[in-house]
Amino acid sequence: MAGDLTSILVGFARTLRNAGVQATGERVEAMVAAVDALDVTRPEDAYWAGRLTLCGEPDDLPVYDAAFAAYFGGRAPAKPPAPVPTRRRGVALFAQHHPDGGTAGSRDDDLAVAASPAEVLRRRDLALLSTAEREEVRRLVALLAPATAARPSRRHRPAAGGAVDPPRTVRRMLRHLGEPARLARRERRDKPRRLVLLLDVSGSMAPYADSLLRFAHAAVRRRPTLTEAFTLGTRLTRVSRALRHRDPDGALRAAGEAIPDWHGGTRLADSLKAFLDRWGQRGTARGAVVVLFSDGWERGDPALLAAQMARLSRLAHRLVWVNPHRGKPGYEPLVAGMAAALPYLDDFVAGHSLAALEDLVRVISRS
């Protein structure tokens, strides 16, 4: 039972890390120790144990509150609970109730562990969710924080060590009338790579389009100036500006109004060519991490799609293809469009569940 509790707490810490909170291994161990020392038959005890151990700065608090409410399906307490006995009565975060109103328990009256609905939903196929489950997944997707890794830029900054900075060194010598001065040093600045999201909104992707657009919204909100989002269908549509709205529902409404081919046909080759001719070749895709969300259905000639994928792979730093069917048992990339694109991909990942989107966040961050 203690192992089940630990897995639930570790899953919650993983959700916090995906939301941008530095929930390190040491902090997770401290949280588990705090929960073990408390009477955690009430959600308030788990809330304060996690808040006091996992949050490292004031900016983490609102993210923690939102993650706790979404993960455990309850509200964050407004104030600390009353002191509790030091003797541990149970190891449950929430009690499980019998249909007759009673509470399930063992011979020692310890409450059974109830796994969070969010943990169960993590591996559920997004196309098979009920309305209530879909709303819960939307809240969790909004907590994701996709961001690319940093790379050395061409710009420099002053540093204590490193290569000599000739311009600053000469200026120092001039201020001392040409006398030798201490050498100025410099190092390259780190700059995150640009992230480009290309989302297939054709009819075959309809069950996943809402969640994928919300994933794109989370990425755009994380780094608005370094993230671009486009939709692919029968034509190319840039939705980056629409997705910069703070409210996810408002952002999706604005994007829906801007997309003229929502749930229409699929012309991936033509859409990719339009992106490369107008945006990618001019710099948007150069050195960027490009993520393409599609099931690979293509009405046009697969050879044309292969040609555009070859162009895109030459421009991008990494090319990632997210296919909702990739994570399903027995799937093979036999569709003509998917087979044409495979040789040019750096990563081919699933995108059918919340857990798959969390894995995608890690793929993007290590690129």
Short mmCIF file of C-alpha atoms in Angstrom, two decimals:
data_model
loop_
_atom_site.label_atom_id
_atom_site.label_comp_id
_atom_site.label_asym_id
_atom_site.label_seq_id
_atom_site.Cartn_x
_atom_site.Cartn_y
_atom_site.Cartn_z
CA MET A 1 0.00 0.00 0.00
CA ALA A 2 2.87 2.36 0.80
CA GLY A 3 4.27 1.67 -2.66
CA ASP A 4 0.97 2.72 -4.25
CA LEU A 5 1.04 5.96 -2.27
CA THR A 6 4.60 6.68 -3.35
CA SER A 7 3.74 6.10 -7.02
CA ILE A 8 0.84 8.57 -6.74
CA LEU A 9 3.10 11.21 -5.16
CA VAL A 10 5.82 10.65 -7.77
CA GLY A 11 3.20 11.02 -10.52
CA PHE A 12 2.13 14.33 -8.99
CA ALA A 13 5.76 15.51 -8.87
CA ARG A 14 6.10 14.56 -12.55
CA THR A 15 3.07 16.72 -13.35
CA LEU A 16 4.69 19.64 -11.51
CA ARG A 17 7.95 19.22 -13.44
CA ASN A 18 6.06 19.26 -16.74
CA ALA A 19 4.40 22.49 -15.57
CA GLY A 20 7.78 24.13 -14.96
CA VAL A 21 8.26 23.62 -11.18
CA GLN A 22 11.70 22.31 -10.21
CA ALA A 23 10.40 19.29 -8.26
CA THR A 24 13.79 17.60 -7.91
CA GLY A 25 14.42 14.14 -6.53
CA GLU A 26 15.51 15.56 -3.17
CA ARG A 27 12.27 17.53 -2.87
CA VAL A 28 10.21 14.48 -3.79
CA GLU A 29 11.96 12.47 -1.08
CA ALA A 30 11.22 15.25 1.42
CA MET A 31 7.56 15.25 0.38
CA VAL A 32 7.27 11.46 0.79
CA ALA A 33 8.88 11.71 4.26
CA ALA A 34 6.50 14.54 5.22
CA VAL A 35 3.45 12.61 4.05
CA ASP A 36 4.67 9.54 5.90
CA ALA A 37 4.87 11.54 9.15
CA LEU A 38 1.37 13.05 8.81
CA ASP A 39 -2.14 11.71 9.06
CA VAL A 40 -2.89 11.91 5.33
CA THR A 41 -6.47 10.71 5.46
CA ARG A 42 -7.39 14.24 4.37
CA PRO A 43 -6.34 15.96 1.13
CA GLU A 44 -5.35 19.08 3.13
CA ASP A 45 -2.48 17.20 4.77
CA ALA A 46 -1.08 16.05 1.42
CA TYR A 47 -1.53 19.56 -0.01
CA TRP A 48 0.57 21.26 2.66
CA ALA A 49 3.16 18.49 2.78
CA GLY A 50 3.75 18.91 -0.96
CA ARG A 51 3.58 22.70 -0.96
CA LEU A 52 6.20 23.04 1.79
CA THR A 53 8.63 20.62 0.14
CA LEU A 54 8.16 20.87 -3.66
CA CYS A 55 7.86 24.65 -4.13
CA GLY A 56 11.14 26.55 -4.18
CA GLU A 57 10.01 30.10 -4.98
CA PRO A 58 6.84 32.25 -4.83
CA ASP A 59 6.16 31.83 -8.55
CA ASP A 60 5.75 28.09 -7.99
CA LEU A 61 2.76 28.51 -5.67
CA PRO A 62 0.01 29.30 -8.23
CA VAL A 63 1.31 26.52 -10.50
CA TYR A 64 1.32 24.12 -7.56
CA ASP A 65 -2.27 25.04 -6.64
CA ALA A 66 -3.48 24.50 -10.20
CA ALA A 67 -1.60 21.20 -10.51
CA PHE A 68 -2.94 19.92 -7.18
CA ALA A 69 -6.53 20.79 -8.11
CA ALA A 70 -6.18 19.13 -11.52
CA TYR A 71 -4.29 16.03 -10.34
CA PHE A 72 -6.30 15.21 -7.24
CA GLY A 73 -9.61 16.66 -8.40
CA GLY A 74 -10.07 18.98 -5.43
CA ARG A 75 -9.52 22.57 -4.39
CA ALA A 76 -6.40 23.79 -2.66
CA PRO A 77 -7.10 24.58 1.02
CA ALA A 78 -7.24 28.28 1.90
CA LYS A 79 -5.33 27.92 5.18
CA PRO A 80 -3.27 25.29 7.02
CA PRO A 81 -5.24 22.53 8.73
CA ALA A 82 -5.42 22.15 12.49
CA PRO A 83 -2.62 20.18 14.18
CA VAL A 84 -2.95 16.45 13.73
CA PRO A 85 -1.80 13.56 15.94
CA THR A 86 1.69 12.33 15.22
CA ARG A 87 0.52 8.72 15.08
CA ARG A 88 -0.16 7.76 11.52
CA ARG A 89 -3.68 6.39 11.13
CA GLY A 90 -3.63 5.64 7.40
CA VAL A 91 -1.78 5.97 4.15
CA ALA A 92 -4.60 7.17 1.90
CA LEU A 93 -4.95 10.51 0.19
CA PHE A 94 -8.64 9.98 -0.30
CA ALA A 95 -11.04 7.45 1.19
CA GLN A 96 -12.94 5.02 -1.00
CA HIS A 97 -16.64 4.83 -0.17
CA HIS A 98 -18.96 1.87 -0.47
CA PRO A 99 -22.23 2.33 -2.36
CA ASP A 100 -24.11 2.11 0.97
CA GLY A 101 -22.27 5.17 2.29
CA GLY A 102 -19.70 3.34 4.38
CA THR A 103 -15.95 3.68 4.04
CA ALA A 104 -13.76 0.79 2.86
CA GLY A 105 -11.03 -0.20 5.28
CA SER A 106 -8.74 -2.98 6.43
CA ARG A 107 -8.74 -4.74 9.81
CA ASP A 108 -6.54 -1.92 11.14
CA ASP A 109 -9.07 0.68 9.87
CA ASP A 110 -6.45 2.09 7.50
CA LEU A 111 -8.02 3.74 4.48
CA ALA A 112 -7.31 2.25 1.08
CA VAL A 113 -5.35 4.23 -1.45
CA ALA A 114 -7.49 5.77 -4.15
CA ALA A 115 -5.52 6.45 -7.30
CA SER A 116 -6.11 9.87 -8.78
CA PRO A 117 -8.47 10.02 -11.76
CA ALA A 118 -5.79 12.06 -13.50
CA GLU A 119 -3.29 9.21 -13.11
CA VAL A 120 -5.78 6.81 -14.68
CA LEU A 121 -6.48 9.22 -17.53
CA ARG A 122 -2.81 9.68 -18.37
CA ARG A 123 -2.75 6.59 -20.60
CA ARG A 124 -6.30 6.73 -21.91
CA ASP A 125 -6.73 7.33 -25.65
CA LEU A 126 -7.83 10.92 -26.19
CA ALA A 127 -10.34 9.81 -28.83
CA LEU A 128 -12.18 7.58 -26.33
CA LEU A 129 -12.68 10.04 -23.47
CA SER A 130 -16.06 11.02 -22.12
CA THR A 131 -17.03 14.68 -21.83
CA ALA A 132 -16.04 14.85 -18.16
CA GLU A 133 -12.76 13.04 -18.79
CA ARG A 134 -11.98 15.34 -21.71
CA GLU A 135 -12.43 18.39 -19.49
CA GLU A 136 -10.03 16.90 -16.93
CA VAL A 137 -7.42 16.16 -19.61
CA ARG A 138 -7.74 19.72 -20.93
CA ARG A 139 -6.83 21.06 -17.49
CA LEU A 140 -3.79 18.79 -17.34
CA VAL A 141 -2.62 19.61 -20.87
CA ALA A 142 -2.70 23.30 -19.91
CA LEU A 143 -0.11 22.53 -17.22
CA LEU A 144 2.43 21.20 -19.73
CA ALA A 145 5.32 23.50 -20.53
CA PRO A 146 6.97 22.44 -23.82
CA ALA A 147 10.28 24.20 -24.32
CA THR A 148 13.41 23.51 -26.35
CA ALA A 149 16.91 23.17 -24.96
CA ALA A 150 19.32 26.10 -25.05
CA ARG A 151 22.11 26.42 -27.62
CA PRO A 152 25.15 28.72 -27.79
CA SER A 153 24.30 31.84 -29.75
CA ARG A 154 26.57 34.15 -31.73
CA ARG A 155 26.30 36.86 -29.09
CA HIS A 156 28.65 37.07 -26.14
CA ARG A 157 28.45 38.33 -22.57
CA PRO A 158 31.13 39.35 -20.05
CA ALA A 159 32.48 36.47 -17.98
CA ALA A 160 35.09 35.82 -15.31
CA GLY A 161 36.81 33.27 -17.53
CA GLY A 162 36.82 32.18 -21.13
CA ALA A 163 38.18 33.70 -24.33
CA VAL A 164 39.68 37.19 -24.41
CA ASP A 165 37.26 39.97 -25.37
CA PRO A 166 39.40 42.24 -27.63
CA PRO A 167 37.00 45.24 -27.90
CA ARG A 168 36.46 45.49 -24.14
CA THR A 169 40.17 44.93 -23.46
CA VAL A 170 41.16 47.75 -25.85
CA ARG A 171 38.57 50.11 -24.30
CA ARG A 172 40.05 49.41 -20.87
CA MET A 173 43.55 50.22 -22.15
CA LEU A 174 42.32 53.50 -23.69
CA ARG A 175 40.76 54.51 -20.37
CA HIS A 176 44.24 54.02 -18.85
CA LEU A 177 46.00 56.02 -21.59
CA GLY A 178 47.22 52.94 -23.40
CA GLU A 179 48.75 51.26 -20.39
CA PRO A 180 48.28 47.48 -20.18
CA ALA A 181 45.09 46.58 -18.36
CA ARG A 182 43.49 43.42 -17.08
CA LEU A 183 42.24 41.26 -19.94
CA ALA A 184 38.47 41.23 -20.37
CA ARG A 185 36.89 37.83 -20.88
CA ARG A 186 33.70 36.75 -22.59
CA GLU A 187 31.53 33.68 -23.20
CA ARG A 188 28.75 32.83 -25.60
CA ARG A 189 25.20 33.45 -24.53
CA ASP A 190 22.75 30.57 -24.47
CA LYS A 191 19.57 30.97 -26.47
CA PRO A 192 16.66 28.49 -26.70
CA ARG A 193 16.01 27.04 -30.11
CA ARG A 194 12.88 28.06 -31.96
CA LEU A 195 9.98 25.58 -31.71
CA VAL A 196 7.73 25.13 -34.76
CA LEU A 197 4.49 23.15 -34.44
CA LEU A 198 2.68 21.92 -37.56
CA LEU A 199 -0.75 20.49 -36.73
CA ASP A 200 -2.86 18.39 -39.08
CA VAL A 201 -6.52 19.46 -38.60
CA SER A 202 -8.03 17.22 -41.30
CA GLY A 203 -11.05 15.00 -40.69
CA SER A 204 -8.98 11.93 -39.77
CA MET A 205 -7.30 13.91 -36.95
CA ALA A 206 -10.58 15.33 -35.58
CA PRO A 207 -10.62 13.24 -32.36
CA TYR A 208 -7.17 14.58 -31.38
CA ALA A 209 -7.19 18.09 -32.85
CA ASP A 210 -8.57 19.80 -29.73
CA SER A 211 -5.95 18.32 -27.37
CA LEU A 212 -3.11 18.96 -29.82
CA LEU A 213 -4.12 22.59 -30.26
CA ARG A 214 -4.20 22.95 -26.47
CA PHE A 215 -0.70 21.48 -26.38
CA ALA A 216 0.34 24.10 -28.95
CA HIS A 217 -1.29 26.80 -26.81
CA ALA A 218 0.77 25.69 -23.79
CA ALA A 219 3.95 25.85 -25.90
CA VAL A 220 3.15 29.30 -27.33
CA ARG A 221 2.31 30.66 -23.88
CA ARG A 222 5.62 29.34 -22.52
CA ARG A 223 7.78 31.17 -25.10
CA PRO A 224 5.62 33.41 -27.31
CA THR A 225 8.50 34.90 -29.31
CA LEU A 226 10.26 31.60 -29.97
CA THR A 227 7.27 29.38 -30.83
CA GLU A 228 5.33 29.27 -34.09
CA ALA A 229 2.21 27.19 -34.72
CA PHE A 230 0.60 26.35 -38.08
CA THR A 231 -2.30 24.12 -39.08
CA LEU A 232 -2.17 21.83 -42.10
CA GLY A 233 -5.14 20.57 -44.10
CA THR A 234 -6.05 21.62 -47.58
CA ARG A 235 -4.06 24.79 -46.93
CA LEU A 236 -1.60 26.32 -44.47
CA THR A 237 -2.79 28.62 -41.67
CA ARG A 238 -0.63 30.42 -39.11
CA VAL A 239 -2.31 30.37 -35.67
CA SER A 240 0.55 31.61 -33.47
CA ARG A 241 -1.09 34.94 -32.76
CA ALA A 242 -4.46 33.36 -31.93
CA LEU A 243 -2.82 30.94 -29.48
CA ARG A 244 -1.17 33.76 -27.54
CA HIS A 245 -4.42 34.40 -25.69
CA ARG A 246 -4.04 33.62 -22.01
CA ASP A 247 -7.28 31.64 -21.72
CA PRO A 248 -7.05 28.23 -23.49
CA ASP A 249 -10.72 28.21 -24.50
CA GLY A 250 -10.47 31.74 -25.89
CA ALA A 251 -7.30 30.83 -27.76
CA LEU A 252 -8.96 27.80 -29.37
CA ARG A 253 -12.00 29.86 -30.37
CA ALA A 254 -9.73 32.42 -32.02
CA ALA A 255 -7.76 29.67 -33.76
CA GLY A 256 -10.97 27.98 -34.93
CA GLU A 257 -12.14 31.22 -36.51
CA ALA A 258 -8.81 31.57 -38.33
CA ILE A 259 -8.74 28.00 -39.71
CA PRO A 260 -10.83 27.75 -42.92
CA ASP A 261 -10.23 24.01 -43.54
CA TRP A 262 -11.08 22.62 -40.09
CA HIS A 263 -11.88 18.86 -40.34
CA GLY A 264 -11.48 18.95 -44.11
CA GLY A 265 -9.20 17.03 -46.45
CA THR A 266 -5.47 16.39 -46.23
CA ARG A 267 -2.83 17.82 -48.56
CA LEU A 268 0.31 17.56 -46.46
CA ALA A 269 2.73 18.02 -49.35
CA ASP A 270 1.05 21.22 -50.57
CA SER A 271 0.77 22.61 -47.02
CA LEU A 272 4.41 21.82 -46.24
CA LYS A 273 5.53 23.42 -49.49
CA ALA A 274 3.57 26.57 -48.63
CA PHE A 275 5.19 26.63 -45.18
CA LEU A 276 8.71 26.16 -46.54
CA ASP A 277 8.32 28.70 -49.36
CA ARG A 278 6.82 31.44 -47.21
CA TRP A 279 8.19 30.77 -43.70
CA GLY A 280 10.63 27.91 -43.34
CA GLN A 281 13.14 28.81 -46.04
CA ARG A 282 13.23 32.42 -44.81
CA GLY A 283 14.35 31.47 -41.31
CA THR A 284 11.46 30.11 -39.26
CA ALA A 285 12.60 26.50 -39.60
CA ARG A 286 16.36 27.11 -39.72
CA GLY A 287 17.97 25.49 -36.69
CA ALA A 288 14.55 24.96 -35.09
CA VAL A 289 12.90 21.94 -33.52
CA VAL A 290 10.00 21.17 -35.87
CA VAL A 291 7.17 18.98 -34.57
CA LEU A 292 4.58 17.70 -37.06
CA PHE A 293 1.31 16.26 -35.68
CA SER A 294 -0.39 14.02 -38.24
CA ASP A 295 -1.57 10.47 -38.88
CA GLY A 296 0.16 10.51 -42.27
CA TRP A 297 -2.90 10.28 -44.53
CA GLU A 298 -2.08 12.06 -47.78
CA ARG A 299 -4.35 12.55 -50.78
CA GLY A 300 -1.57 13.71 -53.06
CA ASP A 301 1.51 12.00 -54.43
CA PRO A 302 3.68 10.58 -51.58
CA ALA A 303 6.78 11.40 -53.62
CA LEU A 304 5.93 15.10 -53.36
CA LEU A 305 5.56 14.75 -49.59
CA ALA A 306 8.95 13.02 -49.41
CA ALA A 307 10.55 15.90 -51.34
CA GLN A 308 9.13 18.50 -48.93
CA MET A 309 10.19 16.44 -45.90
CA ALA A 310 13.70 16.30 -47.31
CA ARG A 311 13.73 20.12 -47.60
CA LEU A 312 12.42 20.48 -44.07
CA SER A 313 14.95 18.04 -42.59
CA ARG A 314 17.81 20.01 -44.14
CA LEU A 315 16.61 23.21 -42.47
CA ALA A 316 15.54 21.97 -39.05
CA HIS A 317 17.79 21.04 -36.17
CA ARG A 318 15.47 18.14 -35.31
CA LEU A 319 12.35 16.89 -37.04
CA VAL A 320 9.78 15.13 -34.84
CA TRP A 321 6.62 13.43 -36.13
CA VAL A 322 3.78 12.82 -33.66
CA ASN A 323 1.26 10.20 -34.81
CA PRO A 324 -1.78 9.41 -32.59
CA HIS A 325 -1.76 5.81 -33.82
CA ARG A 326 1.93 5.27 -32.97
CA GLY A 327 1.16 4.17 -29.42
CA LYS A 328 -1.58 1.68 -30.28
CA PRO A 329 -0.88 -2.07 -30.27
CA GLY A 330 -0.10 -3.55 -33.67
CA TYR A 331 0.41 -0.21 -35.42
CA GLU A 332 2.78 -0.12 -38.39
CA PRO A 333 3.53 2.97 -40.50
CA LEU A 334 2.13 1.53 -43.73
CA VAL A 335 0.19 4.59 -44.86
CA ALA A 336 1.82 6.03 -47.98
CA GLY A 337 2.37 9.49 -46.50
CA MET A 338 3.85 8.11 -43.29
CA ALA A 339 6.14 5.72 -45.15
CA ALA A 340 7.37 8.59 -47.34
CA ALA A 341 8.20 10.77 -44.33
CA LEU A 342 9.92 8.20 -42.10
CA PRO A 343 13.43 8.38 -43.63
CA TYR A 344 13.70 12.08 -42.79
CA LEU A 345 12.57 11.97 -39.14
CA ASP A 346 14.77 12.27 -36.07
CA ASP A 347 11.99 11.11 -33.73
CA PHE A 348 8.74 9.26 -34.39
CA VAL A 349 6.57 9.33 -31.26
CA ALA A 350 2.99 8.69 -30.14
CA GLY A 351 0.45 11.40 -29.42
CA HIS A 352 -2.71 9.55 -28.42
CA SER A 353 -2.74 10.19 -24.67
CA LEU A 354 -1.70 12.62 -21.96
CA ALA A 355 1.26 10.39 -21.07
CA ALA A 356 2.38 10.48 -24.72
CA LEU A 357 2.22 14.29 -24.71
CA GLU A 358 4.30 14.35 -21.51
CA ASP A 359 6.87 12.17 -23.28
CA LEU A 360 6.80 14.59 -26.20
CA VAL A 361 7.66 17.44 -23.82
CA ARG A 362 10.79 15.51 -22.81
CA VAL A 363 11.68 14.82 -26.47
CA ILE A 364 11.42 18.53 -27.27
CA SER A 365 13.42 19.58 -24.20
CA ARG A 366 16.39 17.34 -25.01
CA SER A 367 16.60 18.38 -28.65
#
